[in-house]
mmCIF file of C-alpha atoms in Angstrom:
data_model
loop_
_atom_site.group_PDB
_atom_site.id
_atom_site.type_symbol
_atom_site.label_atom_id
_atom_site.label_comp_id
_atom_site.label_asym_id
_atom_site.label_seq_id
_atom_site.Cartn_x
_atom_site.Cartn_y
_atom_site.Cartn_z
ATOM 1 C CA MET K 55 0.000 0.000 0.000
ATOM 2 C CA PRO K 56 1.379 3.459 -0.869
ATOM 3 C CA GLY K 57 2.073 5.847 1.973
ATOM 4 C CA ASP K 58 -0.472 8.599 2.598
ATOM 5 C CA ILE K 59 0.795 11.913 1.219
ATOM 6 C CA SER K 60 -1.247 13.797 3.847
ATOM 7 C CA SER K 61 0.868 12.136 6.532
ATOM 8 C CA ALA K 62 4.072 12.524 4.507
ATOM 9 C CA ALA K 63 3.330 16.244 4.208
ATOM 10 C CA PHE K 64 4.328 16.847 7.830
ATOM 11 C CA TRP K 65 7.757 15.343 7.225
ATOM 12 C CA MET K 66 8.204 17.201 3.931
ATOM 13 C CA VAL K 67 7.577 20.471 5.737
ATOM 14 C CA ALA K 68 9.745 19.533 8.720
ATOM 15 C CA ALA K 69 12.686 18.629 6.485
ATOM 16 C CA THR K 70 12.253 21.859 4.531
ATOM 17 C CA ILE K 71 12.218 24.261 7.496
ATOM 18 C CA ILE K 72 14.569 22.535 9.985
ATOM 19 C CA PRO K 73 18.165 23.467 9.101
ATOM 20 C CA ASN K 74 20.538 20.803 7.773
ATOM 21 C CA SER K 75 17.779 18.280 7.108
ATOM 22 C CA ASN K 76 18.032 15.505 4.534
ATOM 23 C CA LEU K 77 15.121 13.070 4.534
ATOM 24 C CA ILE K 78 13.940 10.256 2.271
ATOM 25 C CA ILE K 79 10.239 9.375 2.513
ATOM 26 C CA LYS K 80 9.639 5.971 0.942
ATOM 27 C CA SER K 81 6.754 4.803 -1.276
ATOM 28 C CA VAL K 82 4.492 7.829 -1.067
ATOM 29 C CA GLY K 83 1.241 7.761 -3.029
ATOM 30 C CA LEU K 84 1.359 10.480 -5.681
ATOM 31 C CA ASN K 85 -2.183 10.606 -6.964
ATOM 32 C CA PRO K 86 -2.308 13.765 -9.136
ATOM 33 C CA THR K 87 -5.310 15.088 -7.192
ATOM 34 C CA ARG K 88 -3.252 15.031 -3.959
ATOM 35 C CA MET K 89 -0.099 16.766 -5.204
ATOM 36 C CA GLY K 90 -1.118 20.340 -4.462
ATOM 37 C CA LEU K 91 1.209 20.949 -1.517
ATOM 38 C CA VAL K 92 4.218 19.426 -3.270
ATOM 39 C CA LYS K 93 3.738 21.685 -6.288
ATOM 40 C CA VAL K 94 3.310 24.824 -4.183
ATOM 41 C CA MET K 95 6.323 23.924 -2.049
ATOM 42 C CA GLN K 96 8.432 23.535 -5.175
ATOM 43 C CA ARG K 97 7.184 26.924 -6.360
ATOM 44 C CA MET K 98 8.355 28.372 -3.026
ATOM 45 C CA GLY K 99 11.827 26.959 -3.590
ATOM 46 C CA ALA K 100 11.586 23.777 -1.521
ATOM 47 C CA ASN K 101 14.192 21.137 -2.327
ATOM 48 C CA ILE K 102 12.012 18.114 -3.141
ATOM 49 C CA GLN K 103 13.136 15.405 -5.543
ATOM 50 C CA ILE K 104 10.845 12.625 -6.767
ATOM 51 C CA ILE K 105 12.752 9.388 -7.376
ATOM 52 C CA ASN K 106 11.931 5.711 -8.028
ATOM 53 C CA PHE K 107 8.590 6.646 -9.583
ATOM 54 C CA LYS K 108 6.252 3.716 -10.251
ATOM 55 C CA ASP K 109 3.281 4.371 -12.515
ATOM 56 C CA THR K 110 0.921 1.738 -11.161
ATOM 57 C CA VAL K 111 -2.817 1.970 -10.422
ATOM 58 C CA GLU K 112 -1.859 4.339 -7.595
ATOM 59 C CA PRO K 113 1.410 6.045 -8.629
ATOM 60 C CA THR K 114 4.130 5.959 -5.960
ATOM 61 C CA ALA K 115 7.636 7.340 -5.534
ATOM 62 C CA ASP K 116 10.251 8.139 -2.927
ATOM 63 C CA LEU K 117 10.604 11.783 -1.938
ATOM 64 C CA VAL K 118 13.994 13.246 -1.099
ATOM 65 C CA VAL K 119 13.573 16.466 0.888
ATOM 66 C CA LYS K 120 16.338 18.787 2.061
ATOM 67 C CA SER K 121 16.197 22.019 4.000
ATOM 68 C CA ALA K 122 15.785 25.103 1.836
ATOM 69 C CA GLN K 123 15.383 28.858 1.946
ATOM 70 C CA LEU K 124 11.833 29.646 0.872
ATOM 71 C CA ASN K 125 10.188 32.399 -1.132
ATOM 72 C CA PRO K 126 6.841 33.931 -0.145
ATOM 73 C CA ILE K 127 3.757 32.715 -1.963
ATOM 74 C CA SER K 128 0.334 33.805 -3.160
ATOM 75 C CA LEU K 129 -2.143 31.025 -3.829
ATOM 76 C CA ASN K 130 -4.092 30.648 -7.034
ATOM 77 C CA LYS K 131 -7.729 29.651 -6.551
ATOM 78 C CA GLU K 132 -7.248 26.554 -8.727
ATOM 79 C CA GLU K 133 -4.509 25.248 -6.413
ATOM 80 C CA VAL K 134 -6.610 25.189 -3.265
ATOM 81 C CA PRO K 135 -8.758 22.019 -3.664
ATOM 82 C CA ALA K 136 -5.639 19.827 -3.878
ATOM 83 C CA LEU K 137 -4.077 21.219 -0.687
ATOM 84 C CA ILE K 138 -6.897 22.426 1.584
ATOM 85 C CA ASP K 139 -6.129 19.876 4.322
ATOM 86 C CA GLU K 140 -2.468 20.886 4.281
ATOM 87 C CA ALA K 141 -3.187 24.636 4.513
ATOM 88 C CA PRO K 142 -1.948 24.940 8.143
ATOM 89 C CA LEU K 143 1.358 23.462 6.982
ATOM 90 C CA LEU K 144 1.461 25.885 4.066
ATOM 91 C CA ALA K 145 0.984 28.742 6.541
ATOM 92 C CA LEU K 146 3.947 27.385 8.506
ATOM 93 C CA LEU K 147 6.078 27.323 5.363
ATOM 94 C CA ALA K 148 5.052 30.901 4.570
ATOM 95 C CA ALA K 149 6.035 31.944 8.084
ATOM 96 C CA ARG K 150 9.600 30.740 7.364
ATOM 97 C CA ALA K 151 9.828 32.451 3.967
ATOM 98 C CA ASP K 152 11.449 35.879 3.789
ATOM 99 C CA GLY K 153 8.641 38.190 2.691
ATOM 100 C CA ILE K 154 4.880 38.601 2.634
ATOM 101 C CA SER K 155 2.592 35.717 1.699
ATOM 102 C CA GLU K 156 -1.136 36.142 1.058
ATOM 103 C CA LEU K 157 -3.058 32.900 1.307
ATOM 104 C CA HIS K 158 -6.617 33.392 0.063
ATOM 105 C CA TYR K 159 -9.491 31.080 -1.013
ATOM 106 C CA LEU K 160 -9.214 29.023 2.208
ATOM 107 C CA LYS K 161 -12.612 29.772 3.755
ATOM 108 C CA GLU K 162 -13.374 26.035 3.939
ATOM 109 C CA LEU K 163 -10.852 25.906 6.808
ATOM 110 C CA ARG K 164 -13.405 27.567 9.053
ATOM 111 C CA PHE K 165 -15.529 24.406 8.944
ATOM 112 C CA LYS K 166 -12.974 21.714 9.809
ATOM 113 C CA GLU K 167 -12.380 20.092 13.223
ATOM 114 C CA SER K 168 -11.718 23.628 14.406
ATOM 115 C CA ASP K 169 -11.896 27.002 12.698
ATOM 116 C CA ARG K 170 -8.413 26.464 11.305
ATOM 117 C CA ILE K 171 -7.979 30.054 10.180
ATOM 118 C CA LYS K 172 -8.644 31.382 13.671
ATOM 119 C CA THR K 173 -6.697 28.652 15.488
ATOM 120 C CA VAL K 174 -3.628 28.886 13.234
ATOM 121 C CA VAL K 175 -3.469 32.652 13.764
ATOM 122 C CA GLU K 176 -3.972 32.368 17.524
ATOM 123 C CA GLU K 177 -1.335 29.683 18.024
ATOM 124 C CA PHE K 178 1.207 31.006 15.495
ATOM 125 C CA LYS K 179 1.234 34.378 17.264
ATOM 126 C CA LYS K 180 2.373 32.549 20.422
ATOM 127 C CA LEU K 181 5.373 31.349 18.427
ATOM 128 C CA GLY K 182 6.261 34.909 17.459
ATOM 129 C CA ILE K 183 4.956 34.635 13.898
ATOM 130 C CA ASN K 184 3.670 37.822 12.263
ATOM 131 C CA ILE K 185 0.330 36.592 10.945
ATOM 132 C CA LYS K 186 -3.029 38.257 10.373
ATOM 133 C CA GLU K 187 -6.414 36.588 10.073
ATOM 134 C CA LEU K 188 -8.241 37.228 6.820
ATOM 135 C CA ASP K 189 -11.830 36.277 6.076
ATOM 136 C CA ASP K 190 -10.619 33.554 3.709
ATOM 137 C CA GLY K 191 -7.068 32.856 4.852
ATOM 138 C CA PHE K 192 -3.891 34.453 6.136
ATOM 139 C CA LEU K 193 -1.556 37.393 5.625
ATOM 140 C CA ILE K 194 1.889 36.331 6.814
ATOM 141 C CA HIS K 195 5.059 38.420 7.133
ATOM 142 C CA GLY K 196 7.551 35.576 7.049
ATOM 143 C CA ASN K 197 11.036 35.468 8.525
ATOM 144 C CA ARG K 198 13.314 32.972 10.260
ATOM 145 C CA ASN K 199 13.833 34.909 13.498
ATOM 146 C CA TRP K 200 10.787 34.127 15.592
ATOM 147 C CA GLN K 201 10.722 35.182 19.239
ATOM 148 C CA LEU K 202 8.687 32.731 21.318
ATOM 149 C CA GLN K 203 5.849 34.548 23.113
ATOM 150 C CA ASN K 204 4.134 31.681 24.915
ATOM 151 C CA SER K 205 5.361 28.104 25.365
ATOM 152 C CA HIS K 206 1.862 26.744 26.114
ATOM 153 C CA LEU K 207 0.069 26.003 22.855
ATOM 154 C CA ASP K 208 -3.382 24.528 22.256
ATOM 155 C CA SER K 209 -4.370 22.024 19.579
ATOM 156 C CA HIS K 210 -8.035 23.045 19.889
ATOM 157 C CA ASN K 211 -8.649 19.276 19.666
ATOM 158 C CA ASP K 212 -7.711 19.414 15.980
ATOM 159 C CA HIS K 213 -5.252 16.737 14.877
ATOM 160 C CA ARG K 214 -3.775 18.730 11.988
ATOM 161 C CA ILE K 215 -3.265 21.794 14.171
ATOM 162 C CA ALA K 216 -1.560 19.646 16.830
ATOM 163 C CA MET K 217 0.862 18.102 14.323
ATOM 164 C CA THR K 218 1.592 21.427 12.632
ATOM 165 C CA LEU K 219 2.402 23.017 15.994
ATOM 166 C CA LYS K 220 4.633 20.108 16.949
ATOM 167 C CA ILE K 221 6.627 20.508 13.723
ATOM 168 C CA ALA K 222 6.909 24.266 14.376
ATOM 169 C CA SER K 223 8.093 23.640 17.936
ATOM 170 C CA GLN K 224 11.142 21.774 16.614
ATOM 171 C CA LEU K 225 12.610 25.143 15.637
ATOM 172 C CA PHE K 226 12.974 26.216 19.284
ATOM 173 C CA ASN K 227 15.356 25.109 21.997
ATOM 174 C CA SER K 228 12.684 25.824 24.623
ATOM 175 C CA ASP K 229 10.250 23.192 25.895
ATOM 176 C CA ILE K 230 6.872 23.789 24.288
ATOM 177 C CA PHE K 231 3.700 22.148 25.598
ATOM 178 C CA ILE K 232 0.727 21.441 23.325
ATOM 179 C CA GLU K 233 -2.618 21.028 25.071
ATOM 180 C CA ASN K 234 -4.659 17.980 23.963
ATOM 181 C CA ALA K 235 -1.933 16.807 21.608
ATOM 182 C CA ASP K 236 -3.237 13.231 21.789
ATOM 183 C CA CYS K 237 -5.941 14.205 19.283
ATOM 184 C CA VAL K 238 -3.351 13.243 16.617
ATOM 185 C CA ASP K 239 -4.472 9.641 17.188
ATOM 186 C CA ILE K 240 -7.478 10.403 14.961
ATOM 187 C CA SER K 241 -5.341 10.319 11.822
ATOM 188 C CA TYR K 242 -1.733 9.459 12.748
ATOM 189 C CA PRO K 243 -1.373 7.420 15.971
ATOM 190 C CA ASN K 244 2.410 6.978 15.541
ATOM 191 C CA PHE K 245 3.151 10.624 14.803
ATOM 192 C CA PHE K 246 5.107 11.395 17.963
ATOM 193 C CA GLN K 247 7.084 8.144 17.806
ATOM 194 C CA ASP K 248 7.999 8.817 14.170
ATOM 195 C CA LEU K 249 9.097 12.359 15.024
ATOM 196 C CA LYS K 250 11.254 11.087 17.878
ATOM 197 C CA SER K 251 12.923 8.531 15.603
ATOM 198 C CA LEU K 252 13.670 11.197 12.989
ATOM 199 C CA ARG K 253 15.162 13.572 15.561
ATOM 200 C CA SER K 254 17.327 10.943 17.264
#
């Protein structure tokens, strides 16, 4: 069975934003309708190589991801359906890019497990990220020099928010606590174990 690209997305983003990273993610499913985040990341300057491609019923490949300096981004409306679930991760990428990113057409985020526009803004500000809530997305002044404002974060019982915050927390030397982080079990029960193995 091919690996789920929605789960792989967290490791693609982690390897991109954590300095000196070099990660191979094996046998990821690359259904064309699920490739939105990969394409936008490449447009931002992410270092993602697709190798060992197999064009079977469900196309698969290995992804080689290395840390990279990112460019800010503006989303096109046509790109959104293929990456809506990964939008919190895209906001994290934009927060590490040098410059202003405007992420529009994301109003569907308000009707997920949490209002993901509101919760991303609230929690990212605790990390020292310059982010503004828009009706349909985010305005982000990205940089790589965040100043932690609050080490107690909240998942809002949303598994994707919890995992996004945990990836972001890897950029700090401080201990950061995420309230209700066990909600990740909904979609990725081994997330924390996999992160620990990658960081060891």
